[in-house]
Amino acid sequence: MTRIRLGINVDHVATVREARKIAEPDPVQAAILAEQAGADQITVHLREDRRHIQDRDVRVLRDVLHVPLNLEMAATQEMVSVALEVRPDQVTLVPERRQEITTEGGLDVVGNRDNVAYTTRYLRDAGISVALFVDPDLQQIKESRRAGADAIEFHTGSYCNIPRGEDTTAALNQLREACRAAARLGLHVHAGHGLNLRNIEPVARIAEIEEVNIGHSIVARALFVGFPEAVREMREMLDLSRGSA
Ligand code: PXP
């Protein structure tokens, strides 16, 4: 199996910073450390309410990174303007609700087909690759293909949120089938949400997955082992899971 790309999401470094509204800890510094430790991509979610990542972070990241920048954002006019100014390598369109603690489900591409297709086309015409963050559901996959997306990122929450000790077979099978279906339609396949050192292995073993984006568990782990080590541990786990270590 080919090497899986590891995207590191640094949003929650900014969450700690915004708890005090001062300059540290700096998500840009975390991103540079992640890059040096082997991250293949840096991911940030610029939320409408700016609760963690700020516009300036995205602009500075664009200037300093050597690896690709993946901007997660809602399909709104405001965010499209930011993307056209910053020009990330990839945009991942996500749903957004102000009250949610985190992104709780995938984008409803079927229910918002016109806006998603329009936004996807607009970004792709500007030379930005577009991924759609969706649940592992066949209708959403087909509609994502119709919308002209380059890639699909499967929301792994339905698997990762299963309490420890309970059966994950059905959720994993659903994810595997969705990955297969997306790849068959010619979409690049990504995955993310809730992934950590304990649950990543069966996900990393799904051959169609080319990229994972991981945030919270890396930042949580970094508090105890440091950012570079947290990234290295995950890199090693991905390689071991794929049998390519
Ligand atoms: N991928 C997408 C599209 C997301 O919205 C998020 C959460 O911001 C992640 C990946 C990372 O999820 P987590 O922080 O649970 O690792």
Tab-separated table of C-alpha atoms and ligand atoms in Angstrom:
chain	number	residue	atom	x	y	z
A	1	MET	CA	0.000	0.000	0.000
A	2	THR	CA	1.186	3.513	-0.688
A	3	ARG	CA	2.203	5.899	2.065
A	4	ILE	CA	-0.710	7.794	3.577
A	5	ARG	CA	-0.353	11.605	3.785
A	6	LEU	CA	-0.594	13.073	7.262
A	7	GLY	CA	-2.286	16.462	7.541
A	8	ILE	CA	-1.894	18.089	10.927
A	9	ASN	CA	-4.679	20.403	12.056
A	10	VAL	CA	-3.391	23.121	14.416
A	11	ASP	CA	-6.774	24.715	15.289
A	12	HIS	CA	-6.601	23.764	18.938
A	13	VAL	CA	-3.265	25.446	19.487
A	14	ALA	CA	-5.202	28.580	18.577
A	15	THR	CA	-8.003	27.517	20.924
A	16	VAL	CA	-5.569	27.768	23.854
A	17	ARG	CA	-4.281	31.111	22.606
A	18	GLU	CA	-7.779	32.536	22.219
A	19	ALA	CA	-8.576	31.509	25.816
A	20	ARG	CA	-6.444	34.521	26.759
A	21	LYS	CA	-6.574	36.553	23.533
A	22	ILE	CA	-2.812	36.972	23.571
A	23	ALA	CA	-0.071	35.856	21.179
A	24	GLU	CA	0.740	32.380	22.492
A	25	PRO	CA	0.733	29.520	21.918
A	26	ASP	CA	1.208	30.278	18.238
A	27	PRO	CA	-0.428	27.839	15.770
A	28	VAL	CA	2.087	28.923	13.138
A	29	GLN	CA	4.954	27.800	15.354
A	30	ALA	CA	3.155	24.482	15.893
A	31	ALA	CA	2.696	24.110	12.149
A	32	ILE	CA	6.414	24.677	11.513
A	33	LEU	CA	7.322	22.089	14.151
A	34	ALA	CA	4.818	19.667	12.630
A	35	GLU	CA	6.279	20.222	9.188
A	36	GLN	CA	9.814	19.584	10.482
A	37	ALA	CA	8.600	16.414	12.224
A	38	GLY	CA	7.196	14.970	8.993
A	39	ALA	CA	3.687	16.353	8.478
A	40	ASP	CA	2.749	16.276	4.804
A	41	GLN	CA	0.223	19.075	5.075
A	42	ILE	CA	-1.056	21.668	7.526
A	43	THR	CA	-4.792	22.022	7.968
A	44	VAL	CA	-6.717	24.876	9.580
A	45	HIS	CA	-10.414	25.600	9.893
A	46	LEU	CA	-11.241	29.286	9.652
A	47	ARG	CA	-14.610	29.358	11.364
A	48	GLU	CA	-17.187	32.049	10.794
A	49	ASP	CA	-17.031	32.968	14.512
A	50	ARG	CA	-13.180	32.974	14.498
A	51	ARG	CA	-13.179	30.988	17.730
A	52	HIS	CA	-9.654	29.641	17.163
A	53	ILE	CA	-7.824	30.280	13.885
A	54	GLN	CA	-7.756	33.952	12.809
A	55	ASP	CA	-7.431	35.370	9.289
A	56	ARG	CA	-3.867	36.465	9.992
A	57	ASP	CA	-2.862	32.899	10.941
A	58	VAL	CA	-3.988	31.636	7.553
A	59	ARG	CA	-2.088	34.390	5.712
A	60	VAL	CA	1.108	33.816	7.715
A	61	LEU	CA	0.864	30.044	7.206
A	62	ARG	CA	0.528	30.586	3.484
A	63	ASP	CA	3.804	32.545	3.535
A	64	VAL	CA	5.922	30.294	5.753
A	65	LEU	CA	4.895	26.714	4.975
A	66	HIS	CA	6.793	24.448	2.630
A	67	VAL	CA	4.129	21.726	2.692
A	68	PRO	CA	0.624	22.248	1.274
A	69	LEU	CA	-1.957	24.278	3.197
A	70	ASN	CA	-5.458	22.800	3.467
A	71	LEU	CA	-8.107	25.374	4.434
A	72	GLU	CA	-11.304	23.990	5.935
A	73	MET	CA	-14.179	26.415	5.518
A	74	ALA	CA	-17.905	26.779	5.020
A	75	ALA	CA	-19.243	27.307	1.497
A	76	THR	CA	-20.013	30.994	2.039
A	77	GLN	CA	-19.172	34.110	0.031
A	78	GLU	CA	-17.044	35.476	2.864
A	79	MET	CA	-14.902	32.336	3.018
A	80	VAL	CA	-14.579	32.082	-0.744
A	81	SER	CA	-13.149	35.635	-0.720
A	82	VAL	CA	-10.615	34.606	1.923
A	83	ALA	CA	-9.640	31.530	-0.089
A	84	LEU	CA	-9.208	33.545	-3.278
A	85	GLU	CA	-6.939	35.974	-1.438
A	86	VAL	CA	-4.874	33.391	0.481
A	87	ARG	CA	-4.810	30.703	-2.226
A	88	PRO	CA	-4.420	27.550	-0.157
A	89	ASP	CA	-3.391	24.414	-2.036
A	90	GLN	CA	-6.643	22.755	-1.060
A	91	VAL	CA	-9.983	23.842	0.347
A	92	THR	CA	-12.065	21.319	2.267
A	93	LEU	CA	-15.681	22.464	2.404
A	94	VAL	CA	-17.298	21.681	5.745
A	95	PRO	CA	-20.704	22.373	7.296
A	96	GLU	CA	-20.772	24.903	10.089
A	97	ARG	CA	-23.169	25.623	12.902
A	98	ARG	CA	-22.291	28.323	15.409
A	99	GLN	CA	-23.434	26.388	18.470
A	100	GLU	CA	-21.553	23.188	17.711
A	101	ILE	CA	-18.464	22.276	19.737
A	102	THR	CA	-16.839	20.720	16.689
A	103	THR	CA	-17.899	19.756	13.153
A	104	GLU	CA	-20.580	17.272	14.109
A	105	GLY	CA	-21.466	15.742	10.773
A	106	GLY	CA	-20.611	15.857	7.103
A	107	LEU	CA	-21.689	18.410	4.558
A	108	ASP	CA	-25.135	17.754	3.102
A	109	VAL	CA	-24.080	17.922	-0.547
A	110	VAL	CA	-27.409	16.442	-1.682
A	111	GLY	CA	-29.450	19.080	0.164
A	112	ASN	CA	-27.184	21.977	-0.860
A	113	ARG	CA	-26.230	20.813	-4.314
A	114	ASP	CA	-26.401	24.172	-6.103
A	115	ASN	CA	-24.321	26.097	-3.589
A	116	VAL	CA	-21.766	23.314	-3.166
A	117	ALA	CA	-21.386	22.801	-6.917
A	118	TYR	CA	-21.118	26.554	-7.522
A	119	THR	CA	-18.523	27.041	-4.779
A	120	THR	CA	-16.537	24.002	-5.921
A	121	ARG	CA	-16.456	25.225	-9.496
A	122	TYR	CA	-15.481	28.739	-8.452
A	123	LEU	CA	-12.554	27.520	-6.325
A	124	ARG	CA	-11.364	24.985	-8.892
A	125	ASP	CA	-11.441	27.640	-11.620
A	126	ALA	CA	-9.106	29.646	-9.366
A	127	GLY	CA	-6.680	26.697	-9.316
A	128	ILE	CA	-7.543	25.449	-5.830
A	129	SER	CA	-8.152	21.755	-5.304
A	130	VAL	CA	-11.496	21.059	-3.570
A	131	ALA	CA	-12.392	18.306	-1.107
A	132	LEU	CA	-15.878	17.861	0.365
A	133	PHE	CA	-16.216	16.666	3.970
A	134	VAL	CA	-19.080	14.180	3.978
A	135	ASP	CA	-20.465	11.248	5.917
A	136	PRO	CA	-19.791	7.789	4.445
A	137	ASP	CA	-23.050	7.755	2.479
A	138	LEU	CA	-23.452	6.700	-1.154
A	139	GLN	CA	-25.816	9.512	-2.156
A	140	GLN	CA	-23.449	12.139	-0.740
A	141	ILE	CA	-20.544	10.517	-2.592
A	142	LYS	CA	-22.372	10.516	-5.920
A	143	GLU	CA	-23.468	14.126	-5.474
A	144	SER	CA	-19.898	15.125	-4.558
A	145	ARG	CA	-18.730	13.649	-7.843
A	146	ARG	CA	-21.452	15.554	-9.690
A	147	ALA	CA	-20.428	18.758	-7.917
A	148	GLY	CA	-17.000	18.385	-9.517
A	149	ALA	CA	-14.953	17.835	-6.356
A	150	ASP	CA	-11.397	16.556	-6.622
A	151	ALA	CA	-11.594	14.654	-3.350
A	152	ILE	CA	-13.891	13.543	-0.623
A	153	GLU	CA	-12.960	13.589	3.056
A	154	PHE	CA	-14.958	11.082	5.027
A	155	HIS	CA	-16.125	12.177	8.463
A	156	THR	CA	-14.855	9.346	10.666
A	157	GLY	CA	-16.926	10.408	13.684
A	158	SER	CA	-19.434	7.559	13.400
A	159	TYR	CA	-16.526	5.133	13.927
A	160	CYS	CA	-14.317	7.192	16.288
A	161	ASN	CA	-17.150	8.188	18.614
A	162	ILE	CA	-18.093	4.586	19.438
A	163	PRO	CA	-17.253	4.051	23.121
A	164	ARG	CA	-14.232	1.865	23.816
A	165	GLY	CA	-15.140	-1.805	24.098
A	166	GLU	CA	-18.201	-1.557	21.835
A	167	ASP	CA	-18.399	-3.139	18.396
A	168	THR	CA	-16.984	-1.015	15.570
A	169	THR	CA	-17.483	-3.555	12.770
A	170	ALA	CA	-20.537	-1.949	11.155
A	171	ALA	CA	-19.098	1.574	11.235
A	172	LEU	CA	-15.798	0.396	9.769
A	173	ASN	CA	-17.528	-1.596	7.042
A	174	GLN	CA	-19.593	1.440	6.121
A	175	LEU	CA	-16.415	3.523	5.913
A	176	ARG	CA	-14.609	0.880	3.832
A	177	GLU	CA	-17.499	0.621	1.366
A	178	ALA	CA	-17.752	4.395	1.078
A	179	CYS	CA	-14.005	4.667	0.368
A	180	ARG	CA	-14.270	2.031	-2.316
A	181	ALA	CA	-17.275	3.704	-3.932
A	182	ALA	CA	-15.603	7.133	-3.928
A	183	ALA	CA	-12.381	5.793	-5.445
A	184	ARG	CA	-14.382	3.943	-8.101
A	185	LEU	CA	-15.970	7.261	-9.085
A	186	GLY	CA	-12.502	8.761	-9.512
A	187	LEU	CA	-12.453	10.826	-6.311
A	188	HIS	CA	-9.369	11.102	-4.132
A	189	VAL	CA	-10.185	9.771	-0.673
A	190	HIS	CA	-9.331	11.515	2.611
A	191	ALA	CA	-10.498	10.877	6.164
A	192	GLY	CA	-10.642	12.764	9.424
A	193	HIS	CA	-12.340	13.596	12.695
A	194	GLY	CA	-11.669	11.994	16.034
A	195	LEU	CA	-8.692	9.951	14.868
A	196	ASN	CA	-6.080	9.113	17.503
A	197	LEU	CA	-3.292	6.630	18.214
A	198	ARG	CA	-5.761	4.070	19.555
A	199	ASN	CA	-8.276	4.071	16.698
A	200	ILE	CA	-6.240	4.955	13.592
A	201	GLU	CA	-5.037	1.483	12.628
A	202	PRO	CA	-8.122	0.052	10.872
A	203	VAL	CA	-8.679	3.382	9.101
A	204	ALA	CA	-5.076	3.555	7.905
A	205	ARG	CA	-5.440	0.028	6.529
A	206	ILE	CA	-8.163	1.117	4.089
A	207	ALA	CA	-6.139	1.154	0.878
A	208	GLU	CA	-8.192	3.869	-0.855
A	209	ILE	CA	-7.433	6.484	1.822
A	210	GLU	CA	-4.678	8.770	0.603
A	211	GLU	CA	-4.771	11.432	3.324
A	212	VAL	CA	-5.842	11.814	6.941
A	213	ASN	CA	-6.307	15.122	8.780
A	214	ILE	CA	-5.822	14.957	12.532
A	215	GLY	CA	-6.053	17.773	15.057
A	216	HIS	CA	-7.387	17.345	18.550
A	217	SER	CA	-5.567	14.155	19.507
A	218	ILE	CA	-2.240	15.519	18.231
A	219	VAL	CA	-2.582	18.756	20.232
A	220	ALA	CA	-3.719	16.784	23.302
A	221	ARG	CA	-0.760	14.427	23.025
A	222	ALA	CA	1.636	17.318	22.337
A	223	LEU	CA	0.913	18.734	25.799
A	224	PHE	CA	2.717	15.743	27.278
A	225	VAL	CA	5.295	14.672	24.690
A	226	GLY	CA	5.787	17.864	22.645
A	227	PHE	CA	4.494	18.705	19.174
A	228	PRO	CA	7.267	17.061	17.094
A	229	GLU	CA	6.987	13.796	19.030
A	230	ALA	CA	3.194	13.756	18.759
A	231	VAL	CA	3.506	14.068	14.979
A	232	ARG	CA	6.254	11.420	14.788
A	233	GLU	CA	4.211	8.941	16.838
A	234	MET	CA	1.267	9.298	14.481
A	235	ARG	CA	3.500	9.016	11.416
A	236	GLU	CA	4.957	5.809	12.806
A	237	MET	CA	1.529	4.405	13.583
A	238	LEU	CA	0.317	5.122	10.045
A	239	ASP	CA	3.353	3.398	8.554
A	240	LEU	CA	3.055	0.401	10.877
A	241	SER	CA	-0.656	0.067	10.097
A	242	ARG	CA	0.043	0.094	6.370
A	243	GLY	CA	2.927	-2.329	6.748
A	244	SER	CA	5.315	0.202	5.264
A	245	ALA	CA	7.410	0.973	8.369
B	1	PXP	N1	-11.110	17.069	9.011
B	1	PXP	C1	-12.101	17.982	9.022
B	1	PXP	C2	-12.773	18.321	7.744
B	1	PXP	C3	-12.462	18.626	10.236
B	1	PXP	O1	-13.449	19.541	10.217
B	1	PXP	C4	-11.765	18.316	11.409
B	1	PXP	C5	-12.118	19.010	12.676
B	1	PXP	O2	-11.772	20.352	12.555
B	1	PXP	C6	-10.713	17.378	11.328
B	1	PXP	C7	-10.443	16.748	10.125
B	1	PXP	C8	-9.884	17.028	12.513
B	1	PXP	O3	-10.639	16.441	13.519
B	1	PXP	P1	-9.990	16.183	14.945
B	1	PXP	O4	-9.633	17.511	15.524
B	1	PXP	O5	-11.057	15.464	15.686
B	1	PXP	O6	-8.752	15.335	14.709
